[in-house]
CSV table of C-alpha atoms and ligand atoms in Angstrom, one decimal:
chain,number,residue,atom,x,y,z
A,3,UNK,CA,-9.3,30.1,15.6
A,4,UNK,CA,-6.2,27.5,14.7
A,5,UNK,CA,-6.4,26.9,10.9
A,6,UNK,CA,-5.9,23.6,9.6
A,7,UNK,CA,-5.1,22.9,6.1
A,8,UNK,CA,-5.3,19.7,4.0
A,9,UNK,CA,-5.0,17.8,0.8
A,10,UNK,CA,-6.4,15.0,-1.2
A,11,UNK,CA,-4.2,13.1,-3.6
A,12,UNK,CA,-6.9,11.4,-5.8
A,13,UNK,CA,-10.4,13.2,-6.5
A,14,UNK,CA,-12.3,9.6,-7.7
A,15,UNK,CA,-14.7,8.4,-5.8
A,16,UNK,CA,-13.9,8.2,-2.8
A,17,UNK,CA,-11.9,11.5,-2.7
A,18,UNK,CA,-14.4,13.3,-3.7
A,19,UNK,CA,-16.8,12.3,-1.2
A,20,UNK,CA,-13.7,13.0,1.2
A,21,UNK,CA,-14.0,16.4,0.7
A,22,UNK,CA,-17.9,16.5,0.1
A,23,UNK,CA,-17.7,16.1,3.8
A,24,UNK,CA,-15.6,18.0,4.8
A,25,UNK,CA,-17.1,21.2,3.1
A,26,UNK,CA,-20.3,20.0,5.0
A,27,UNK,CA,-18.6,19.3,8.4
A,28,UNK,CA,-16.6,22.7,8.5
A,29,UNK,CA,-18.8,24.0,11.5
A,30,UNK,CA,-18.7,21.1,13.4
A,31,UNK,CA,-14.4,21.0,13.2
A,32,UNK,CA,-15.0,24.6,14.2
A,33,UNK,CA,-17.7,23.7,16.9
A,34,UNK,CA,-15.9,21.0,18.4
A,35,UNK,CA,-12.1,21.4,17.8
A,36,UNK,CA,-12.2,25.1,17.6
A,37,UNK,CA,-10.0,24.9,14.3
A,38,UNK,CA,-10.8,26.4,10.5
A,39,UNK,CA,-10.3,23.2,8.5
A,40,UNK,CA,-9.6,24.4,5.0
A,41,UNK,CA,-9.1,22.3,1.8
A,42,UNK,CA,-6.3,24.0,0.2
A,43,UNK,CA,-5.1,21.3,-2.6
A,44,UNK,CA,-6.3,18.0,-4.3
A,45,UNK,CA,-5.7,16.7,-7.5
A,46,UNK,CA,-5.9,13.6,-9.6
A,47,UNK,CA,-3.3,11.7,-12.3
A,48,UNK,CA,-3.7,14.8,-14.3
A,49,UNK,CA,-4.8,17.6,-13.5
A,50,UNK,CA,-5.6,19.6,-9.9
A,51,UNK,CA,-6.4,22.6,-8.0
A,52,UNK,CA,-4.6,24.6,-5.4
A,53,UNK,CA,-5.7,27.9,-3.3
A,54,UNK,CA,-3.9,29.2,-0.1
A,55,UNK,CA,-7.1,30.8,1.0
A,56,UNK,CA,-9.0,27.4,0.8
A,57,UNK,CA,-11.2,25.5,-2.8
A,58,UNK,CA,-15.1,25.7,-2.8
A,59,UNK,CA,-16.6,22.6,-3.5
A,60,UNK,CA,-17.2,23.9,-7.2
A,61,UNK,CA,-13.2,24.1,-7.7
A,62,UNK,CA,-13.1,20.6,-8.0
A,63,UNK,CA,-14.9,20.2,-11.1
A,64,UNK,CA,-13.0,23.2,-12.6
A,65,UNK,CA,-9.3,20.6,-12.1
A,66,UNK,CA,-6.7,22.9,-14.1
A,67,UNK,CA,-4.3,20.0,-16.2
A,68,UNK,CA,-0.8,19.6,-15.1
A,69,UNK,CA,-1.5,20.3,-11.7
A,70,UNK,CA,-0.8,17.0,-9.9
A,71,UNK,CA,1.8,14.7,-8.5
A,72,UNK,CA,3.5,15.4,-4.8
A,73,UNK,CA,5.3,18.3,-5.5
A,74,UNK,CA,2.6,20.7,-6.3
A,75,UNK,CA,-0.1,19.4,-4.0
A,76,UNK,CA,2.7,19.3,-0.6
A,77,UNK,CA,3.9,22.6,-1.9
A,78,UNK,CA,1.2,24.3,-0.6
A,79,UNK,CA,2.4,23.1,3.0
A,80,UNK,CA,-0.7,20.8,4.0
A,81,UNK,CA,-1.0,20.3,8.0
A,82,UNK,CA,-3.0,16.8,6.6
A,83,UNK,CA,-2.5,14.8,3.6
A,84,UNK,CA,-5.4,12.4,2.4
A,85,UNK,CA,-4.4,10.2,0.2
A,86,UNK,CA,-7.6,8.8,-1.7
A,87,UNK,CA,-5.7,7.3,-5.1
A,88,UNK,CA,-5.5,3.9,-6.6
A,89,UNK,CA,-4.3,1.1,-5.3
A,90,UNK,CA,-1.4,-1.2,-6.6
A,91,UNK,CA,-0.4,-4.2,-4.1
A,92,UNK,CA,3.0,-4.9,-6.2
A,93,UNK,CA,4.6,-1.3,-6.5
A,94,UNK,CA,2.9,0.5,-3.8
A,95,UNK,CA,2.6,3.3,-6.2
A,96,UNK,CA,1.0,6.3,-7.1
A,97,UNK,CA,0.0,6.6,-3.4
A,98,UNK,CA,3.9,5.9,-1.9
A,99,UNK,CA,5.5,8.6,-3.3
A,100,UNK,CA,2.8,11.2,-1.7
A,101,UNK,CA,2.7,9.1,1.5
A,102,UNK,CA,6.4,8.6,2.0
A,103,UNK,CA,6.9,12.7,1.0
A,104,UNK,CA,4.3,13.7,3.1
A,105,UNK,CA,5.7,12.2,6.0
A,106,UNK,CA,9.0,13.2,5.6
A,107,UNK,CA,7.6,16.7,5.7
A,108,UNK,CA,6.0,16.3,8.9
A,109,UNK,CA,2.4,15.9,7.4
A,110,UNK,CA,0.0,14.1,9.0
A,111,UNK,CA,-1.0,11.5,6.7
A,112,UNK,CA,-4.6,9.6,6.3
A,113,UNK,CA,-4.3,6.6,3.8
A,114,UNK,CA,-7.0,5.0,2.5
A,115,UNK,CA,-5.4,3.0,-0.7
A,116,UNK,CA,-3.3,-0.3,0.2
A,117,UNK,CA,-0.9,-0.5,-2.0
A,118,UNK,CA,1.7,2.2,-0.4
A,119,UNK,CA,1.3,-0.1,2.7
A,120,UNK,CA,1.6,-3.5,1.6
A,121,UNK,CA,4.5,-3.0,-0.2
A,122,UNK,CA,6.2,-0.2,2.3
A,123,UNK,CA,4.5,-0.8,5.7
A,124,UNK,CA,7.7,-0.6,7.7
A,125,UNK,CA,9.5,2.2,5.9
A,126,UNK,CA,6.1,4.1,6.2
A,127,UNK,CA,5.9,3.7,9.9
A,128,UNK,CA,9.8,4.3,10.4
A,129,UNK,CA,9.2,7.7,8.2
A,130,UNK,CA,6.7,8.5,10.5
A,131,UNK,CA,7.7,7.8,13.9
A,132,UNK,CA,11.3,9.9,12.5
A,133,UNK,CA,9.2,13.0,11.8
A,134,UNK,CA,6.4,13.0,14.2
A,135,UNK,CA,3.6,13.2,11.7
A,136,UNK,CA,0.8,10.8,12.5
A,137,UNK,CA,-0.5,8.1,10.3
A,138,UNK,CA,-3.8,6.7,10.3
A,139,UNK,CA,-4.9,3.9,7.8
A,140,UNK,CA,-8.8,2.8,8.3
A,141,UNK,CA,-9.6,3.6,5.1
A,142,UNK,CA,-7.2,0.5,3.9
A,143,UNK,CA,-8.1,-1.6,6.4
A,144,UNK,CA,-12.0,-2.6,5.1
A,145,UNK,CA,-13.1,1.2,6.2
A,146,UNK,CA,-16.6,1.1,7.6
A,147,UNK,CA,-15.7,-1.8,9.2
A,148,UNK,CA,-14.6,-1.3,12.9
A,149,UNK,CA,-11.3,-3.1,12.2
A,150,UNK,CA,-7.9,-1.2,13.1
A,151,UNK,CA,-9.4,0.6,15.7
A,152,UNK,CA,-10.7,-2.5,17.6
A,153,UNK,CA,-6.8,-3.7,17.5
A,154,UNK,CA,-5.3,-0.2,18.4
A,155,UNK,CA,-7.6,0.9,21.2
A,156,UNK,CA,-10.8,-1.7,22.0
A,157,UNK,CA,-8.6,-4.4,22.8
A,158,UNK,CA,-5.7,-3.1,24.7
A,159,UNK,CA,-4.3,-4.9,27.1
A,160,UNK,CA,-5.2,-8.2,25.7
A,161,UNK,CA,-3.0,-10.4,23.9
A,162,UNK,CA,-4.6,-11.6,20.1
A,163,UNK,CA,-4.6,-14.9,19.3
A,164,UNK,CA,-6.1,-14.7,15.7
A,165,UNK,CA,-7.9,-12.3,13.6
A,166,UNK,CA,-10.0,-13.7,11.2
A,167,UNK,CA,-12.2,-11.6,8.9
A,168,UNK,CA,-14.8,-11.7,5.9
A,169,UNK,CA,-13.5,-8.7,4.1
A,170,UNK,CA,-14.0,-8.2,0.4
A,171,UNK,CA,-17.6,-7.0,-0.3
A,172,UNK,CA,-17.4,-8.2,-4.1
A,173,UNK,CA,-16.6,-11.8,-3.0
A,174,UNK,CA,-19.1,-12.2,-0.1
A,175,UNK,CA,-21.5,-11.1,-2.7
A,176,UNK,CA,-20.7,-13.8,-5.4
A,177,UNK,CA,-20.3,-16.7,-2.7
A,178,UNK,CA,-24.0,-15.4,-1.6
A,179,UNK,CA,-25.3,-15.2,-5.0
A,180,UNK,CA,-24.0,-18.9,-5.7
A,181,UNK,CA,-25.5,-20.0,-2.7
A,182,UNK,CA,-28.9,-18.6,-2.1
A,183,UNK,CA,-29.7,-18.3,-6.4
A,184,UNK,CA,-27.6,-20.9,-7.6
A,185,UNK,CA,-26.5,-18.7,-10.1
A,186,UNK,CA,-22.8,-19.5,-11.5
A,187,UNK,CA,-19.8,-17.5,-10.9
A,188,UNK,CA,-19.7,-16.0,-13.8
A,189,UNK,CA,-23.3,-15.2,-13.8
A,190,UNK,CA,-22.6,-13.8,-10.3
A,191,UNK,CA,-19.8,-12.2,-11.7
A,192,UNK,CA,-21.7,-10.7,-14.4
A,193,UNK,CA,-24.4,-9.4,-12.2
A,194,UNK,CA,-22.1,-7.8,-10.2
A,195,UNK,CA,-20.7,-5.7,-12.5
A,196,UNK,CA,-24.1,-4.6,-14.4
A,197,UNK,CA,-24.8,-3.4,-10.3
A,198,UNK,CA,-21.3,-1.5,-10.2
A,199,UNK,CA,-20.1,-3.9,-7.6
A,200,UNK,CA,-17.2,-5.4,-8.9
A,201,UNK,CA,-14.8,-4.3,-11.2
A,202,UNK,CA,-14.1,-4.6,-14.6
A,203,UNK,CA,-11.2,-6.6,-13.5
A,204,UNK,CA,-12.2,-8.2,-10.9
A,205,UNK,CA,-8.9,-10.8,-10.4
A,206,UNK,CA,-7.9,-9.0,-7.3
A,207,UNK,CA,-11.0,-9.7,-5.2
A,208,UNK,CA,-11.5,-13.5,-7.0
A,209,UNK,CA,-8.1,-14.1,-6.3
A,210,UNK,CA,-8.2,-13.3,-3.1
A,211,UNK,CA,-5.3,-10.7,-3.0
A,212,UNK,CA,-7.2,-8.1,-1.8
A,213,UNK,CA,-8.0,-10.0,1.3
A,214,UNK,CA,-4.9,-10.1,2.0
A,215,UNK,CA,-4.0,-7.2,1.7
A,216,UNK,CA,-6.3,-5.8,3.9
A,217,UNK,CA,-5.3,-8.5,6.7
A,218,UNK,CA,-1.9,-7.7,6.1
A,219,UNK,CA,-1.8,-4.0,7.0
A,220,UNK,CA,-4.1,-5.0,10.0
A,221,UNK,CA,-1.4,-7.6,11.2
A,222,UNK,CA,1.6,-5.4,10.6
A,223,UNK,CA,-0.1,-1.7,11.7
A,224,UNK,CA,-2.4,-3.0,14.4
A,225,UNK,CA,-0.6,-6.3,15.8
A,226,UNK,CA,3.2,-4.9,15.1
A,227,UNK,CA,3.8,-7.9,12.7
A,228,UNK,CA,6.0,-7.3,9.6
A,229,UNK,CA,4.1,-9.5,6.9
A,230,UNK,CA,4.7,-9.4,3.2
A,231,UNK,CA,2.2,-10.5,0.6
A,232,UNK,CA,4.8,-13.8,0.5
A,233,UNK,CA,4.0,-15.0,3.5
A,234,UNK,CA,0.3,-15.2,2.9
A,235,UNK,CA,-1.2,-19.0,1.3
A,236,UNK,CA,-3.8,-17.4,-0.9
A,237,UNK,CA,-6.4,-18.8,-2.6
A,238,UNK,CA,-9.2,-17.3,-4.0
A,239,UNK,CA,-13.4,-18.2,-5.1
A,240,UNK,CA,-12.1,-18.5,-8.7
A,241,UNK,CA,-12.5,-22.7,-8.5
A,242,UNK,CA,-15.7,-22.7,-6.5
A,243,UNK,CA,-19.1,-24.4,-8.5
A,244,UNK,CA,-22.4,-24.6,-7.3
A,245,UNK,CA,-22.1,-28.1,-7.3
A,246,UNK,CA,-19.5,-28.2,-4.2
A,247,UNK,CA,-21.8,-25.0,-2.7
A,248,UNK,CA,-24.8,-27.0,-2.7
A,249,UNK,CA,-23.0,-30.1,-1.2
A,250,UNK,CA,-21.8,-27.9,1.7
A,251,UNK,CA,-25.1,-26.4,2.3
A,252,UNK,CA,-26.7,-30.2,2.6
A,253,UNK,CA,-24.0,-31.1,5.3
A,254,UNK,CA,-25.0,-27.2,7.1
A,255,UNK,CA,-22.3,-25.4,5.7
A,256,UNK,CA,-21.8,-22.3,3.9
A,257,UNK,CA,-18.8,-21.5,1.7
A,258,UNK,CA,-16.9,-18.2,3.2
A,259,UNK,CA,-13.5,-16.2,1.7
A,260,UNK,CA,-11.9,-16.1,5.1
A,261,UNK,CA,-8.8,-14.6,5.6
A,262,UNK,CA,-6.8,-15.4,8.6
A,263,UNK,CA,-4.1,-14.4,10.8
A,264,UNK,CA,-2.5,-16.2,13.7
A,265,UNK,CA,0.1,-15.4,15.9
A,266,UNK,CA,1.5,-17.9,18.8
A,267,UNK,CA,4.7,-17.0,20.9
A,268,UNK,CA,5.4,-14.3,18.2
A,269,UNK,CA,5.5,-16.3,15.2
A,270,UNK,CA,2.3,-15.0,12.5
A,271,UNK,CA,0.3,-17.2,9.9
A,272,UNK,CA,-1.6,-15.9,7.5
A,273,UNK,CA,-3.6,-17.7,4.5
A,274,UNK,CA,-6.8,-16.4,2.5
A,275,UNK,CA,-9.1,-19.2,0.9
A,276,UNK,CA,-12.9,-20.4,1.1
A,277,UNK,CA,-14.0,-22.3,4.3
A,278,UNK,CA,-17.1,-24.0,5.1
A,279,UNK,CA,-18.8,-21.9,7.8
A,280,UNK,CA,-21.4,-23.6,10.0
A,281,UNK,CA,-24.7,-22.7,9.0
A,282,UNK,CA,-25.4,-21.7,12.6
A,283,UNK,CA,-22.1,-19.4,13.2
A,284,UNK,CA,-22.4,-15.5,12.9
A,285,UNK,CA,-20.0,-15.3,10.1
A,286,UNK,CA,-22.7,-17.4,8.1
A,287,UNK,CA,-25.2,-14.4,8.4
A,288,UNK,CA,-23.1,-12.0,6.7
A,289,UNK,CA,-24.1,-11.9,3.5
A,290,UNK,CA,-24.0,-9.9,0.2
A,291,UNK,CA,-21.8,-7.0,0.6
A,292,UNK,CA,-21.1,-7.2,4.0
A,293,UNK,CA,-17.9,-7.4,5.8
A,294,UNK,CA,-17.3,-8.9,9.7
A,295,UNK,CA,-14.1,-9.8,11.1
A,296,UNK,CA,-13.7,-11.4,14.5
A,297,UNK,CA,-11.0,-11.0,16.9
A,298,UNK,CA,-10.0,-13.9,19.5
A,299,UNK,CA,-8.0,-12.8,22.6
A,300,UNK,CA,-6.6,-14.2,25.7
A,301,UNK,CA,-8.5,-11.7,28.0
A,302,UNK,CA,-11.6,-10.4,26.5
A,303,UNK,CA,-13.1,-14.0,24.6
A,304,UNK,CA,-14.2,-13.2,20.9
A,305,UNK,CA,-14.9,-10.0,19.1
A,306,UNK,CA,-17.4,-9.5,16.4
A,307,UNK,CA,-18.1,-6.6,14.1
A,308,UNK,CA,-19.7,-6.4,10.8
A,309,UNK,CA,-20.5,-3.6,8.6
A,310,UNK,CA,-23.4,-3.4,5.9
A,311,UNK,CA,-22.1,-0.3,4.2
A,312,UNK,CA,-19.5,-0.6,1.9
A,313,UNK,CA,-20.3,3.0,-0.4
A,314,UNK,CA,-17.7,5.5,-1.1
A,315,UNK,CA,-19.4,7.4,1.0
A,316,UNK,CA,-19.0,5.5,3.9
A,317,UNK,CA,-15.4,5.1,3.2
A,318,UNK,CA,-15.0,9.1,3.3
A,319,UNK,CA,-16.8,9.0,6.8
A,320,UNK,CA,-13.8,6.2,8.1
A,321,UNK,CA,-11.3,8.6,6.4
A,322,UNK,CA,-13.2,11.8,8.4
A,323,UNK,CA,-12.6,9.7,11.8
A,324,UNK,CA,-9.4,9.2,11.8
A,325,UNK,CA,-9.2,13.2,10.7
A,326,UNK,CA,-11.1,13.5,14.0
A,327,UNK,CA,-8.5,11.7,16.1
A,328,UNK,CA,-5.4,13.7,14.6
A,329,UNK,CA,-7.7,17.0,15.2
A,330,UNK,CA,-7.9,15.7,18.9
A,331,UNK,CA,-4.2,15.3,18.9
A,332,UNK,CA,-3.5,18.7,17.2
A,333,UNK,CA,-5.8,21.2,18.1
B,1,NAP,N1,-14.6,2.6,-3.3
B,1,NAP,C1,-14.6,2.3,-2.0
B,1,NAP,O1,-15.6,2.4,-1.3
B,1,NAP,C2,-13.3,2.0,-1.3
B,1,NAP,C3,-13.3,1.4,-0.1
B,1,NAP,C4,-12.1,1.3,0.6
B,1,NAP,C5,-10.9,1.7,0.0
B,1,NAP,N2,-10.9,2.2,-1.2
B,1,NAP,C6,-9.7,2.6,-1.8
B,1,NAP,O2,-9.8,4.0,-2.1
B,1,NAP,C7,-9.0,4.3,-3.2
B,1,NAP,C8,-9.8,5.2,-4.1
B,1,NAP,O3,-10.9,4.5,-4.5
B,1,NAP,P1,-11.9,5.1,-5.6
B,1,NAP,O4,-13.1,4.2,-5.6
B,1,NAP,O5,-12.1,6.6,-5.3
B,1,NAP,O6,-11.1,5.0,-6.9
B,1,NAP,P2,-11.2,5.9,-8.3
B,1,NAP,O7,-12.6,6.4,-8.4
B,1,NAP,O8,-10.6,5.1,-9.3
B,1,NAP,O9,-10.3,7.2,-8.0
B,1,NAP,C9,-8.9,7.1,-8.0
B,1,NAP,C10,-8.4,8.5,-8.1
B,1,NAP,O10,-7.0,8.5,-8.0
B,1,NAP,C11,-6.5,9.4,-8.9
B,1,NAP,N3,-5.1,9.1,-9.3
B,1,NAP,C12,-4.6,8.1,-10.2
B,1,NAP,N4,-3.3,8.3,-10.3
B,1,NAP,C13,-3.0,9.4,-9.5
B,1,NAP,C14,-1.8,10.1,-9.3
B,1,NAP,N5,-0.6,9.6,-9.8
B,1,NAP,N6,-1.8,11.2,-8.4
B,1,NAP,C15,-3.0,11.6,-7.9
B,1,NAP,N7,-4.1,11.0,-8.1
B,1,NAP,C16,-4.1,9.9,-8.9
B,1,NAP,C17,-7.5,9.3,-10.1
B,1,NAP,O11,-7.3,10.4,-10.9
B,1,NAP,P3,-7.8,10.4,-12.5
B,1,NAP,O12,-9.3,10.4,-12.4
B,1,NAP,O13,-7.2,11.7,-12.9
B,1,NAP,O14,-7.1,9.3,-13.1
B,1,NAP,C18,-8.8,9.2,-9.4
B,1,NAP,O15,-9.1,10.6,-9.1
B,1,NAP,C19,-8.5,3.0,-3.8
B,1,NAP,O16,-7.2,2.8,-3.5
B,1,NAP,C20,-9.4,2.0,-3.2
B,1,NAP,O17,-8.8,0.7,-3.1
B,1,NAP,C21,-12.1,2.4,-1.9
């Protein structure tokens, strides 16, 4: 049987259920892509792990310190990098360096932070279309949420007019709690937190940068634009009251963080800001911590998804399918 051997840069959350499931799914790479997948590096900031024979899923709480950082975890010679670590929209960093190495090396790389691609999108791709290694990025682009993969393969063959998407959990669930509890944001806010669903700085969803981001590595990875955050107009919930909510809701509105892209004759638009959503469109249904985005095309009308789920966990599984589709590529 073909071995296959990987590596997680960043065991938080997310990384950790990353390789949770792969440890669980080992028969069913064996079963259906006849290859041994083994885990054979990951490591955080600090500290890491590394064994040529492939970790148990007790390794990972035994992390030795020191063992971190690009050179020790693609020194063991991955076939697959995952890289699960923060993210940083302005520098790109810690996840470039692994990303851009990786690549270089010929390892087929699985992003899930956004910050690597935000700021480095292009060189990225060029790094990997020079080596051959192939690059997958659901994980960045809202995860769970059938997104890329609806611009890469679903709707081939049609041209995109616009992509337009709800896609920051934390936000949706404010904007709902101001609207359906009349709480204020920074009850909403608080709430949030206390419930482990938004961060202890939260300025990056508020704000609406992280929006953006996301729509920006779906324009520029699934539509072949070449955005930077400076071409976004961005404006975030922070300004929104209850007062203005409940004066939209009278006229059959409901406030929504949209972020948008547009692209006529080649030329791209993109903003972020709230918009007032009829009460009877789809996009005024998704509420709390869900996430939709809809696609309109020349071809195939308007395309909806929406996701309810958006847990680490779930994240990991998004991750896991685009391992799937290199393992269909490589095996
Ligand atoms: N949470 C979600 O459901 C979700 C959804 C979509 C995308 N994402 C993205 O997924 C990424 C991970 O999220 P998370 O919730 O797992 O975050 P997290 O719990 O904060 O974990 C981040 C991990 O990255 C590690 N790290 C930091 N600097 C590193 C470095 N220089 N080299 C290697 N590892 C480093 C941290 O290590 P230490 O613990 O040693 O500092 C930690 O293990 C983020 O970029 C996030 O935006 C998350």
């Amino acid at each position: 049987m073909k071995r296959i051997t990987i590596a997680i840069a960043g065991i938080g959350g997310v990384g950790r259920k990353v390789a949770e499931l792969l440890f669980m799914r080992q028969g069913r790479y064996a079963r259906d892509y006849g290859v041994n997948l083994c885990l054979v590096a990951a490591c955080g900031s600090r500290t890491g792990k590394a064994c040529a024979d492939g970790l148990a899923a007790d390794d990972l709480d035994q992390l030795i310190p020191g063992l971190c950082g690009p050179d020790f975890l693609l020194g063991e010679n991955p076939d697959i990098l995952i890289e699960a670590g923060p993210t940083d929209i302005r520098t790109g960093q810690p996840g470039l360096d692994y990303i851009q190495r990786a690549l270089k090396q010929g390892v087929h790389t699985i992003v899930i932070s956004k910050g690597a691609l935000v700021v480095s999108g292009n060189e990225i791709r060029e790094s990997a279309a020079y080596s051959g290694a192939i690059l997958k990025v659901s994980g960045a682009t809202a995860a769970a949420l059938p997104a890329i993969d609806l611009l890469e393969y679903s709707l081939m063959g049609c041209e995109i007019h616009s992509i337009e998407g709800i896609l920051n959990a934390t936000t949706n669930y404010l904007l709902s709690a101001m609207s359906e509890r009349s709480l204020s944001l920074d009850e909403a806010l608080q709430e949030a937190q206390q419930l482990g669903m938004a961060e202890s700085d939260p300025r990056k969803d508020i704000e609406g940068w992280d929006t953006a981001a996301k729509l920006l590595i779906l324009a520029n990875f699934g539509l072949g634009a070449s955005l930077s955050l400076d071409d976004f107009v961005v404006e975030g919930i922070q300004h929104i009251t209850v007062q203005t909510i409940t004066e939209l809701r009278a006229g059959g509105k409901v406030p929504k963080l949209i972020g948008r892209v547009t692209q006529k004759g080649g030329v791209f638009r993109a903003s972020v800001g709230i918009e007032p959503i009829p009460a009877d469109d789809v996009f005024a249904l998704v509420t709390g911590h869900d996430k939709a985005l809809r696609v309109r095309t020349d071809k195939m009308g308007e395309i909806i998804s929406i996701a309810r789920s958006s847990e680490p966990t779930a994240t990991a599984a998004a991750a896991l399918k685009d391992l799937e589709l290199i393992l269909r590529e490589i095996s």
